[in-house]
Amino acid sequence: GRILRVTFFDFAIQETVSLPPDYVMLVCETGTRARKTANAKHQFNHRVSCYRIGLALIRKQFSQFSPLIEHLRDVNARKLGLPPSWIYQMLLQLPERATAGELQQMLPDEDLAPLFATHRTPADGIYPIRGVVLYGLAESERASRFARLLRENRIAEIGEMMNVSHDGDRVSRSSPDGRVEVFRASTSDGHLLGLIEDLESCEPARVHKAQLHRQPGHYACSIPEIDRMVDISTRVSGVAGAQLAGAGLGGCMMALLRGDAVGTLCTRLTREYYQPAGQPPRIFTCRPVAGAGTLMLGGDD
Protein backbone atom coordinates (compact mmCIF):
# COMPACT_ATOMS: atom_id res chain seq x y z
CA GLY A 1 0.00 0.00 0.00
CA ARG A 2 0.95 3.65 -0.26
CA ILE A 3 2.06 4.86 3.16
CA LEU A 4 4.04 7.70 4.64
CA ARG A 5 6.81 6.78 7.04
CA VAL A 6 7.81 9.26 9.72
CA THR A 7 11.13 8.54 11.41
CA PHE A 8 12.08 10.35 14.59
CA PHE A 9 14.84 9.94 17.13
CA ASP A 10 14.98 10.16 20.91
CA PHE A 11 18.68 10.16 21.73
CA ALA A 12 19.93 6.77 20.47
CA ILE A 13 16.49 5.22 20.00
CA GLN A 14 15.00 5.11 16.52
CA GLU A 15 11.32 4.47 15.98
CA THR A 16 9.44 4.38 12.71
CA VAL A 17 5.72 5.16 12.60
CA SER A 18 3.49 4.83 9.54
CA LEU A 19 0.18 6.19 8.40
CA PRO A 20 -2.71 3.72 8.47
CA PRO A 21 -2.91 1.89 5.12
CA ASP A 22 -6.14 3.66 4.17
CA TYR A 23 -4.52 7.12 4.32
CA VAL A 24 -2.13 8.79 1.89
CA MET A 25 -0.35 12.10 1.53
CA LEU A 26 -0.65 14.14 -1.64
CA VAL A 27 1.88 16.80 -2.57
CA CYS A 28 0.50 19.40 -4.97
CA GLU A 29 2.57 22.01 -6.78
CA THR A 30 1.16 25.50 -7.08
CA GLY A 31 3.22 26.35 -10.15
CA THR A 32 4.72 29.27 -8.20
CA ARG A 33 8.35 28.93 -7.20
CA ALA A 34 9.95 30.34 -4.08
CA ARG A 35 12.88 32.43 -5.23
CA LYS A 36 15.20 32.18 -2.25
CA THR A 37 17.75 34.36 -4.02
CA ALA A 38 15.33 37.28 -4.25
CA ASN A 39 12.56 38.67 -2.05
CA ALA A 40 11.71 35.31 -0.50
CA LYS A 41 15.17 34.96 0.97
CA HIS A 42 14.85 38.32 2.70
CA GLN A 43 11.43 37.44 4.07
CA PHE A 44 12.69 34.08 5.36
CA ASN A 45 15.65 35.71 7.10
CA HIS A 46 13.34 38.38 8.50
CA ARG A 47 11.29 35.67 10.25
CA VAL A 48 14.45 33.99 11.57
CA SER A 49 15.45 37.34 13.04
CA CYS A 50 12.05 37.58 14.74
CA TYR A 51 12.63 34.19 16.35
CA ARG A 52 16.08 35.12 17.65
CA ILE A 53 15.07 38.54 18.90
CA GLY A 54 11.98 37.07 20.58
CA LEU A 55 14.13 34.49 22.35
CA ALA A 56 16.51 37.22 23.56
CA LEU A 57 13.58 39.25 24.88
CA ILE A 58 12.15 36.28 26.77
CA ARG A 59 15.53 35.51 28.32
CA LYS A 60 15.82 39.15 29.40
CA GLN A 61 12.27 39.59 30.68
CA PHE A 62 12.27 36.25 32.50
CA SER A 63 15.88 36.01 33.56
CA GLN A 64 15.03 33.51 36.33
CA PHE A 65 14.42 30.94 33.58
CA SER A 66 17.33 31.94 31.36
CA PRO A 67 19.58 29.02 32.44
CA LEU A 68 16.86 26.64 31.21
CA ILE A 69 16.31 28.38 27.88
CA GLU A 70 18.91 27.79 25.18
CA HIS A 71 16.58 27.47 22.21
CA LEU A 72 13.07 28.75 21.55
CA ARG A 73 11.71 25.22 21.91
CA ASP A 74 12.80 25.32 25.57
CA VAL A 75 10.07 27.86 26.29
CA ASN A 76 7.46 25.31 27.27
CA ALA A 77 5.49 24.69 30.44
CA ARG A 78 6.97 21.23 31.03
CA LYS A 79 10.62 22.26 30.96
CA LEU A 80 10.09 25.46 32.92
CA GLY A 81 7.77 23.83 35.47
CA LEU A 82 5.03 26.39 34.91
CA PRO A 83 1.27 26.32 34.36
CA PRO A 84 0.49 26.43 30.61
CA SER A 85 -1.05 29.89 30.95
CA TRP A 86 2.39 31.30 31.79
CA ILE A 87 3.52 30.82 28.20
CA TYR A 88 0.88 33.35 27.16
CA GLN A 89 2.00 35.63 30.00
CA MET A 90 5.49 35.53 28.53
CA LEU A 91 4.19 36.28 25.06
CA LEU A 92 2.35 39.32 26.43
CA GLN A 93 5.76 40.81 27.25
CA LEU A 94 6.82 40.63 23.60
CA PRO A 95 5.93 43.45 21.21
CA GLU A 96 3.27 42.57 18.69
CA ARG A 97 4.86 45.02 16.25
CA ALA A 98 8.18 46.82 16.54
CA THR A 99 10.75 48.51 14.33
CA ALA A 100 14.43 47.60 14.27
CA GLY A 101 15.24 50.72 16.26
CA GLU A 102 12.65 49.94 18.91
CA LEU A 103 13.94 46.38 19.26
CA GLN A 104 17.50 47.60 19.72
CA GLN A 105 16.28 49.90 22.48
CA MET A 106 14.58 46.95 24.18
CA LEU A 107 17.83 44.97 24.04
CA PRO A 108 20.55 47.59 24.58
CA ASP A 109 23.11 44.96 25.57
CA GLU A 110 22.58 42.91 22.40
CA ASP A 111 24.12 43.71 19.03
CA LEU A 112 21.20 43.11 16.68
CA ALA A 113 22.94 44.57 13.64
CA PRO A 114 24.13 41.14 12.34
CA LEU A 115 20.54 39.89 12.43
CA PHE A 116 19.18 42.93 10.61
CA ALA A 117 21.97 42.63 8.04
CA THR A 118 20.66 39.25 6.82
CA HIS A 119 17.67 40.82 5.06
CA ARG A 120 16.26 44.01 3.66
CA THR A 121 14.16 46.00 6.09
CA PRO A 122 10.52 45.17 5.26
CA ALA A 123 8.53 47.87 3.48
CA ASP A 124 6.55 48.68 6.62
CA GLY A 125 9.65 48.46 8.82
CA ILE A 126 7.84 46.09 11.18
CA TYR A 127 9.02 42.95 12.97
CA PRO A 128 5.98 40.94 14.22
CA ILE A 129 7.90 39.39 17.11
CA ARG A 130 5.00 38.08 19.16
CA GLY A 131 3.18 36.41 16.29
CA VAL A 132 6.29 34.70 14.94
CA VAL A 133 7.34 33.45 18.39
CA LEU A 134 3.81 32.18 19.12
CA TYR A 135 3.87 30.30 15.82
CA GLY A 136 7.26 28.76 16.67
CA LEU A 137 6.23 27.70 20.17
CA ALA A 138 2.98 26.22 18.90
CA GLU A 139 4.78 24.37 16.09
CA SER A 140 7.12 22.85 18.66
CA GLU A 141 4.13 21.62 20.65
CA ARG A 142 2.53 20.19 17.53
CA ALA A 143 5.75 18.39 16.64
CA SER A 144 6.02 16.91 20.13
CA ARG A 145 2.51 15.45 19.84
CA PHE A 146 2.70 14.22 16.26
CA ALA A 147 4.41 10.84 16.64
CA ARG A 148 2.15 9.78 19.52
CA LEU A 149 -0.98 10.75 17.60
CA LEU A 150 0.28 8.86 14.55
CA ARG A 151 1.11 5.81 16.63
CA GLU A 152 -2.42 5.87 18.06
CA ASN A 153 -4.00 6.39 14.60
CA ARG A 154 -5.56 9.68 15.68
CA ILE A 155 -5.54 11.01 12.16
CA ALA A 156 -8.33 13.52 12.68
CA GLU A 157 -6.26 15.31 15.35
CA ILE A 158 -3.21 15.30 13.10
CA GLY A 159 -5.31 16.87 10.37
CA GLU A 160 -6.56 19.54 12.77
CA MET A 161 -2.98 20.40 13.69
CA MET A 162 -2.08 20.69 10.00
CA ASN A 163 -4.95 23.11 9.47
CA VAL A 164 -4.04 25.20 12.51
CA SER A 165 -0.40 25.26 11.43
CA HIS A 166 -1.38 26.54 8.02
CA ASP A 167 -3.53 29.26 9.57
CA GLY A 168 -0.31 30.54 11.13
CA ASP A 169 1.21 30.72 7.65
CA ARG A 170 -1.83 32.11 5.87
CA VAL A 171 -2.03 35.42 4.11
CA SER A 172 -5.52 34.90 2.66
CA ARG A 173 -8.67 32.83 2.92
CA SER A 174 -10.97 31.94 0.02
CA SER A 175 -14.66 31.07 0.11
CA PRO A 176 -16.32 28.34 -2.00
CA ASP A 177 -17.50 31.00 -4.48
CA GLY A 178 -13.94 32.19 -5.03
CA ARG A 179 -13.93 35.35 -2.95
CA VAL A 180 -10.57 36.03 -1.32
CA GLU A 181 -9.99 37.95 1.91
CA VAL A 182 -6.79 38.97 3.65
CA PHE A 183 -6.18 36.76 6.68
CA ARG A 184 -4.17 37.27 9.84
CA ALA A 185 -4.60 35.23 13.01
CA SER A 186 -4.94 37.39 16.10
CA THR A 187 -1.99 37.88 18.46
CA SER A 188 -3.37 40.89 20.33
CA ASP A 189 -3.21 41.45 24.07
CA GLY A 190 -6.93 40.80 24.29
CA HIS A 191 -6.60 37.52 22.42
CA LEU A 192 -3.82 36.25 24.70
CA LEU A 193 -5.64 37.38 27.83
CA GLY A 194 -8.67 35.46 26.58
CA LEU A 195 -6.55 32.32 26.18
CA ILE A 196 -5.26 32.72 29.73
CA GLU A 197 -8.83 33.03 31.02
CA ASP A 198 -9.83 29.95 29.05
CA LEU A 199 -6.96 27.87 30.48
CA GLU A 200 -7.80 28.94 34.01
CA SER A 201 -11.57 28.49 33.62
CA CYS A 202 -11.59 24.75 34.47
CA GLU A 203 -14.19 24.37 31.71
CA PRO A 204 -13.04 21.43 29.53
CA ALA A 205 -14.11 22.91 26.18
CA ARG A 206 -12.42 26.24 26.87
CA VAL A 207 -9.27 24.64 28.23
CA HIS A 208 -9.06 22.36 25.17
CA LYS A 209 -9.47 25.26 22.76
CA ALA A 210 -6.76 27.32 24.48
CA GLN A 211 -4.00 24.69 24.38
CA LEU A 212 -0.78 26.01 22.83
CA HIS A 213 -0.72 23.45 20.01
CA ARG A 214 -4.10 24.75 18.85
CA GLN A 215 -2.83 28.31 18.30
CA PRO A 216 -1.71 29.40 14.82
CA GLY A 217 0.40 32.41 15.69
CA HIS A 218 1.44 34.66 12.84
CA TYR A 219 4.31 33.56 10.60
CA ALA A 220 2.66 34.49 7.29
CA CYS A 221 4.96 32.82 4.78
CA SER A 222 2.25 31.35 2.60
CA ILE A 223 1.05 32.83 -0.69
CA PRO A 224 -2.55 33.22 -1.96
CA GLU A 225 -2.10 30.32 -4.39
CA ILE A 226 -1.21 27.88 -1.61
CA ASP A 227 -3.99 29.23 0.60
CA ARG A 228 -6.45 28.67 -2.23
CA MET A 229 -5.36 25.05 -2.70
CA VAL A 230 -5.55 24.38 1.04
CA ASP A 231 -9.08 25.81 1.19
CA ILE A 232 -10.20 23.68 -1.76
CA SER A 233 -8.69 20.60 -0.13
CA THR A 234 -10.18 21.02 3.32
CA ARG A 235 -13.67 21.26 1.84
CA VAL A 236 -13.36 17.74 0.37
CA SER A 237 -14.82 14.92 2.46
CA GLY A 238 -12.11 12.50 3.52
CA VAL A 239 -9.35 15.13 3.76
CA ALA A 240 -8.04 15.22 7.32
CA GLY A 241 -5.87 18.30 6.87
CA ALA A 242 -3.83 20.37 4.45
CA GLN A 243 -1.02 22.86 4.75
CA LEU A 244 1.92 24.56 3.12
CA ALA A 245 4.90 22.29 2.46
CA GLY A 246 8.47 23.40 3.05
CA ALA A 247 9.59 26.91 3.98
CA GLY A 248 6.76 28.64 2.14
CA LEU A 249 6.75 31.62 -0.23
CA GLY A 250 5.87 29.37 -3.16
CA GLY A 251 6.20 25.73 -4.09
CA CYS A 252 3.89 23.06 -2.76
CA MET A 253 0.90 22.23 -0.61
CA MET A 254 0.33 18.84 1.03
CA ALA A 255 -2.91 17.14 2.01
CA LEU A 256 -3.49 14.16 4.30
CA LEU A 257 -6.53 12.16 3.22
CA ARG A 258 -8.18 8.78 2.91
CA GLY A 259 -7.21 6.86 -0.18
CA ASP A 260 -10.79 6.76 -1.40
CA ALA A 261 -10.89 10.57 -1.49
CA VAL A 262 -7.87 11.00 -3.77
CA GLY A 263 -9.89 11.04 -6.98
CA THR A 264 -12.33 13.63 -5.68
CA LEU A 265 -9.59 15.91 -4.43
CA CYS A 266 -7.64 15.68 -7.69
CA THR A 267 -10.79 16.55 -9.64
CA ARG A 268 -11.60 19.51 -7.41
CA LEU A 269 -8.06 20.90 -7.51
CA THR A 270 -7.95 20.53 -11.28
CA ARG A 271 -11.31 22.23 -11.80
CA GLU A 272 -10.99 24.97 -9.18
CA TYR A 273 -7.27 25.75 -9.19
CA TYR A 274 -5.22 24.37 -12.07
CA GLN A 275 -7.64 25.03 -14.94
CA PRO A 276 -8.42 28.65 -13.92
CA ALA A 277 -4.68 29.23 -13.52
CA GLY A 278 -4.01 27.76 -16.99
CA GLN A 279 -1.71 25.09 -15.57
CA PRO A 280 -1.56 21.31 -15.89
CA PRO A 281 -2.25 19.43 -12.63
CA ARG A 282 0.87 18.60 -10.65
CA ILE A 283 -0.33 16.22 -7.95
CA PHE A 284 1.84 13.46 -6.51
CA THR A 285 1.05 10.58 -4.17
CA CYS A 286 3.79 9.97 -1.61
CA ARG A 287 5.64 6.65 -1.74
CA PRO A 288 7.10 4.70 1.21
CA VAL A 289 10.62 5.68 2.21
CA ALA A 290 13.21 3.85 4.23
CA GLY A 291 13.62 6.53 6.88
CA ALA A 292 16.36 8.89 7.88
CA GLY A 293 19.21 6.38 8.11
CA THR A 294 21.69 6.64 10.99
CA LEU A 295 21.90 9.25 13.71
CA MET A 296 25.38 9.60 15.19
CA LEU A 297 25.58 10.79 18.80
CA GLY A 298 28.63 11.66 20.83
CA GLY A 299 32.24 11.44 19.65
CA ASP A 300 34.59 14.20 18.66
CA ASP A 301 33.11 15.06 15.24
PDB file of N, CA, C and O in Angstrom, residues 198-236:
ATOM      1  N   ASP A 198      -9.302  31.265  29.442  1.00  0.00           N
ATOM      2  CA  ASP A 198      -9.827  29.949  29.051  1.00  0.00           C
ATOM      3  C   ASP A 198      -9.083  28.829  29.779  1.00  0.00           C
ATOM      4  O   ASP A 198      -9.697  27.883  30.282  1.00  0.00           O
ATOM      5  N   LEU A 199      -7.753  28.920  29.830  1.00  0.00           N
ATOM      6  CA  LEU A 199      -6.962  27.873  30.479  1.00  0.00           C
ATOM      7  C   LEU A 199      -7.262  27.786  31.967  1.00  0.00           C
ATOM      8  O   LEU A 199      -7.203  26.703  32.561  1.00  0.00           O
ATOM      9  N   GLU A 200      -7.563  28.912  32.565  1.00  0.00           N
ATOM     10  CA  GLU A 200      -7.803  28.941  34.013  1.00  0.00           C
ATOM     11  C   GLU A 200      -9.273  28.796  34.377  1.00  0.00           C
ATOM     12  O   GLU A 200      -9.628  28.857  35.556  1.00  0.00           O
ATOM     13  N   SER A 201     -10.133  28.564  33.383  1.00  0.00           N
ATOM     14  CA  SER A 201     -11.574  28.492  33.620  1.00  0.00           C
ATOM     15  C   SER A 201     -12.034  27.172  34.217  1.00  0.00           C
ATOM     16  O   SER A 201     -13.120  27.085  34.771  1.00  0.00           O
ATOM     17  N   CYS A 202     -11.223  26.114  34.043  1.00  0.00           N
ATOM     18  CA  CYS A 202     -11.592  24.751  34.466  1.00  0.00           C
ATOM     19  C   CYS A 202     -12.776  24.204  33.680  1.00  0.00           C
ATOM     20  O   CYS A 202     -13.365  23.187  34.065  1.00  0.00           O
ATOM     21  N   GLU A 203     -13.134  24.871  32.577  1.00  0.00           N
ATOM     22  CA  GLU A 203     -14.193  24.371  31.705  1.00  0.00           C
ATOM     23  C   GLU A 203     -13.522  23.586  30.579  1.00  0.00           C
ATOM     24  O   GLU A 203     -12.745  24.153  29.810  1.00  0.00           O
ATOM     25  N   PRO A 204     -13.785  22.279  30.468  1.00  0.00           N
ATOM     26  CA  PRO A 204     -13.042  21.427  29.530  1.00  0.00           C
ATOM     27  C   PRO A 204     -12.985  21.961  28.109  1.00  0.00           C
ATOM     28  O   PRO A 204     -11.914  21.937  27.485  1.00  0.00           O
ATOM     29  N   ALA A 205     -14.100  22.445  27.571  1.00  0.00           N
ATOM     30  CA  ALA A 205     -14.113  22.911  26.184  1.00  0.00           C
ATOM     31  C   ALA A 205     -13.205  24.129  26.004  1.00  0.00           C
ATOM     32  O   ALA A 205     -12.465  24.234  25.017  1.00  0.00           O
ATOM     33  N   ARG A 206     -13.246  25.037  26.958  1.00  0.00           N
ATOM     34  CA  ARG A 206     -12.421  26.242  26.869  1.00  0.00           C
ATOM     35  C   ARG A 206     -10.944  25.907  27.055  1.00  0.00           C
ATOM     36  O   ARG A 206     -10.088  26.439  26.343  1.00  0.00           O
ATOM     37  N   VAL A 207     -10.656  25.034  27.993  1.00  0.00           N
ATOM     38  CA  VAL A 207      -9.266  24.639  28.225  1.00  0.00           C
ATOM     39  C   VAL A 207      -8.698  23.948  26.990  1.00  0.00           C
ATOM     40  O   VAL A 207      -7.564  24.203  26.574  1.00  0.00           O
ATOM     41  N   HIS A 208      -9.502  23.076  26.383  1.00  0.00           N
ATOM     42  CA  HIS A 208      -9.061  22.360  25.173  1.00  0.00           C
ATOM     43  C   HIS A 208      -8.757  23.344  24.048  1.00  0.00           C
ATOM     44  O   HIS A 208      -7.711  23.244  23.388  1.00  0.00           O
ATOM     45  N   LYS A 209      -9.629  24.298  23.849  1.00  0.00           N
ATOM     46  CA  LYS A 209      -9.472  25.257  22.762  1.00  0.00           C
ATOM     47  C   LYS A 209      -8.241  26.137  22.945  1.00  0.00           C
ATOM     48  O   LYS A 209      -7.623  26.587  21.963  1.00  0.00           O
ATOM     49  N   ALA A 210      -7.844  26.385  24.196  1.00  0.00           N
ATOM     50  CA  ALA A 210      -6.763  27.323  24.482  1.00  0.00           C
ATOM     51  C   ALA A 210      -5.392  26.671  24.563  1.00  0.00           C
ATOM     52  O   ALA A 210      -4.404  27.351  24.830  1.00  0.00           O
ATOM     53  N   GLN A 211      -5.306  25.356  24.317  1.00  0.00           N
ATOM     54  CA  GLN A 211      -4.003  24.695  24.377  1.00  0.00           C
ATOM     55  C   GLN A 211      -3.049  25.302  23.341  1.00  0.00           C
ATOM     56  O   GLN A 211      -3.454  25.692  22.241  1.00  0.00           O
ATOM     57  N   LEU A 212      -1.768  25.351  23.685  1.00  0.00           N
ATOM     58  CA  LEU A 212      -0.785  26.011  22.828  1.00  0.00           C
ATOM     59  C   LEU A 212      -0.729  25.398  21.434  1.00  0.00           C
ATOM     60  O   LEU A 212      -0.605  26.124  20.432  1.00  0.00           O
ATOM     61  N   HIS A 213      -0.834  24.075  21.330  1.00  0.00           N
ATOM     62  CA  HIS A 213      -0.718  23.447  20.012  1.00  0.00           C
ATOM     63  C   HIS A 213      -1.889  23.777  19.097  1.00  0.00           C
ATOM     64  O   HIS A 213      -1.834  23.507  17.898  1.00  0.00           O
ATOM     65  N   ARG A 214      -2.939  24.380  19.655  1.00  0.00           N
ATOM     66  CA  ARG A 214      -4.104  24.753  18.850  1.00  0.00           C
ATOM     67  C   ARG A 214      -4.064  26.211  18.396  1.00  0.00           C
ATOM     68  O   ARG A 214      -5.022  26.694  17.782  1.00  0.00           O
ATOM     69  N   GLN A 215      -2.947  26.899  18.658  1.00  0.00           N
ATOM     70  CA  GLN A 215      -2.834  28.311  18.296  1.00  0.00           C
ATOM     71  C   GLN A 215      -1.995  28.475  17.030  1.00  0.00           C
ATOM     72  O   GLN A 215      -0.910  27.906  16.932  1.00  0.00           O
ATOM     73  N   PRO A 216      -2.462  29.239  16.067  1.00  0.00           N
ATOM     74  CA  PRO A 216      -1.708  29.396  14.816  1.00  0.00           C
ATOM     75  C   PRO A 216      -0.521  30.350  14.914  1.00  0.00           C
ATOM     76  O   PRO A 216       0.499  30.141  14.249  1.00  0.00           O
ATOM     77  N   GLY A 217      -0.646  31.387  15.736  1.00  0.00           N
ATOM     78  CA  GLY A 217       0.401  32.406  15.695  1.00  0.00           C
ATOM     79  C   GLY A 217       0.349  33.163  14.379  1.00  0.00           C
ATOM     80  O   GLY A 217      -0.639  33.117  13.641  1.00  0.00           O
ATOM     81  N   HIS A 218       1.422  33.861  14.079  1.00  0.00           N
ATOM     82  CA  HIS A 218       1.441  34.661  12.841  1.00  0.00           C
ATOM     83  C   HIS A 218       2.833  34.632  12.234  1.00  0.00           C
ATOM     84  O   HIS A 218       3.711  35.418  12.588  1.00  0.00           O
ATOM     85  N   TYR A 219       3.045  33.689  11.319  1.00  0.00           N
ATOM     86  CA  TYR A 219       4.310  33.564  10.599  1.00  0.00           C
ATOM     87  C   TYR A 219       4.181  34.123   9.184  1.00  0.00           C
ATOM     88  O   TYR A 219       5.097  34.745   8.663  1.00  0.00           O
ATOM     89  N   ALA A 220       3.040  33.848   8.560  1.00  0.00           N
ATOM     90  CA  ALA A 220       2.657  34.491   7.292  1.00  0.00           C
ATOM     91  C   ALA A 220       3.682  34.331   6.181  1.00  0.00           C
ATOM     92  O   ALA A 220       4.105  35.297   5.561  1.00  0.00           O
ATOM     93  N   CYS A 221       4.070  33.080   5.912  1.00  0.00           N
ATOM     94  CA  CYS A 221       4.963  32.819   4.780  1.00  0.00           C
ATOM     95  C   CYS A 221       4.282  31.985   3.703  1.00  0.00           C
ATOM     96  O   CYS A 221       4.954  31.344   2.896  1.00  0.00           O
ATOM     97  N   SER A 222       2.967  31.985   3.691  1.00  0.00           N
ATOM     98  CA  SER A 222       2.245  31.349   2.596  1.00  0.00           C
ATOM     99  C   SER A 222       2.096  32.364   1.461  1.00  0.00           C
ATOM    100  O   SER A 222       2.597  33.492   1.532  1.00  0.00           O
ATOM    101  N   ILE A 223       1.415  31.951   0.414  1.00  0.00           N
ATOM    102  CA  ILE A 223       1.045  32.833  -0.685  1.00  0.00           C
ATOM    103  C   ILE A 223      -0.415  32.540  -1.019  1.00  0.00           C
ATOM    104  O   ILE A 223      -0.938  31.477  -0.663  1.00  0.00           O
ATOM    105  N   PRO A 224      -1.130  33.454  -1.674  1.00  0.00           N
ATOM    106  CA  PRO A 224      -2.549  33.223  -1.959  1.00  0.00           C
ATOM    107  C   PRO A 224      -2.814  31.930  -2.727  1.00  0.00           C
ATOM    108  O   PRO A 224      -3.851  31.289  -2.509  1.00  0.00           O
ATOM    109  N   GLU A 225      -1.893  31.543  -3.615  1.00  0.00           N
ATOM    110  CA  GLU A 225      -2.104  30.318  -4.388  1.00  0.00           C
ATOM    111  C   GLU A 225      -2.144  29.085  -3.480  1.00  0.00           C
ATOM    112  O   GLU A 225      -2.983  28.199  -3.635  1.00  0.00           O
ATOM    113  N   ILE A 226      -1.210  29.011  -2.539  1.00  0.00           N
ATOM    114  CA  ILE A 226      -1.210  27.882  -1.608  1.00  0.00           C
ATOM    115  C   ILE A 226      -2.451  27.922  -0.726  1.00  0.00           C
ATOM    116  O   ILE A 226      -3.096  26.896  -0.492  1.00  0.00           O
ATOM    117  N   ASP A 227      -2.790  29.108  -0.236  1.00  0.00           N
ATOM    118  CA  ASP A 227      -3.989  29.225   0.604  1.00  0.00           C
ATOM    119  C   ASP A 227      -5.228  28.744  -0.144  1.00  0.00           C
ATOM    120  O   ASP A 227      -6.090  28.074   0.427  1.00  0.00           O
ATOM    121  N   ARG A 228      -5.316  29.088  -1.415  1.00  0.00           N
ATOM    122  CA  ARG A 228      -6.453  28.667  -2.231  1.00  0.00           C
ATOM    123  C   ARG A 228      -6.508  27.147  -2.332  1.00  0.00           C
ATOM    124  O   ARG A 228      -7.581  26.536  -2.164  1.00  0.00           O
ATOM    125  N   MET A 229      -5.379  26.507  -2.584  1.00  0.00           N
ATOM    126  CA  MET A 229      -5.357  25.053  -2.704  1.00  0.00           C
ATOM    127  C   MET A 229      -5.693  24.376  -1.378  1.00  0.00           C
ATOM    128  O   MET A 229      -6.385  23.355  -1.350  1.00  0.00           O
ATOM    129  N   VAL A 230      -5.218  24.935  -0.281  1.00  0.00           N
ATOM    130  CA  VAL A 230      -5.551  24.382   1.038  1.00  0.00           C
ATOM    131  C   VAL A 230      -7.051  24.487   1.288  1.00  0.00           C
ATOM    132  O   VAL A 230      -7.691  23.539   1.764  1.00  0.00           O
ATOM    133  N   ASP A 231      -7.645  25.633   0.960  1.00  0.00           N
ATOM    134  CA  ASP A 231      -9.076  25.812   1.191  1.00  0.00           C
ATOM    135  C   ASP A 231      -9.907  24.862   0.338  1.00  0.00           C
ATOM    136  O   ASP A 231     -10.920  24.323   0.800  1.00  0.00           O
ATOM    137  N   ILE A 232      -9.500  24.654  -0.905  1.00  0.00           N
ATOM    138  CA  ILE A 232     -10.198  23.685  -1.758  1.00  0.00           C
ATOM    139  C   ILE A 232     -10.103  22.299  -1.141  1.00  0.00           C
ATOM    140  O   ILE A 232     -11.085  21.555  -1.069  1.00  0.00           O
ATOM    141  N   SER A 233      -8.927  21.944  -0.658  1.00  0.00           N
ATOM    142  CA  SER A 233      -8.690  20.598  -0.129  1.00  0.00           C
ATOM    143  C   SER A 233      -9.503  20.328   1.124  1.00  0.00           C
ATOM    144  O   SER A 233     -10.106  19.256   1.270  1.00  0.00           O
ATOM    145  N   THR A 234      -9.519  21.267   2.042  1.00  0.00           N
ATOM    146  CA  THR A 234     -10.180  21.018   3.324  1.00  0.00           C
ATOM    147  C   THR A 234     -11.698  20.975   3.199  1.00  0.00           C
ATOM    148  O   THR A 234     -12.379  20.557   4.139  1.00  0.00           O
ATOM    149  N   ARG A 235     -12.227  21.380   2.056  1.00  0.00           N
ATOM    150  CA  ARG A 235     -13.674  21.263   1.839  1.00  0.00           C
ATOM    151  C   ARG A 235     -14.068  19.929   1.211  1.00  0.00           C
ATOM    152  O   ARG A 235     -15.248  19.685   0.962  1.00  0.00           O
ATOM    153  N   VAL A 236     -13.091  19.056   0.959  1.00  0.00           N
ATOM    154  CA  VAL A 236     -13.364  17.743   0.370  1.00  0.00           C
ATOM    155  C   VAL A 236     -13.519  16.710   1.484  1.00  0.00           C
ATOM    156  O   VAL A 236     -12.647  16.590   2.361  1.00  0.00           O
TER     157      VAL A 236
END
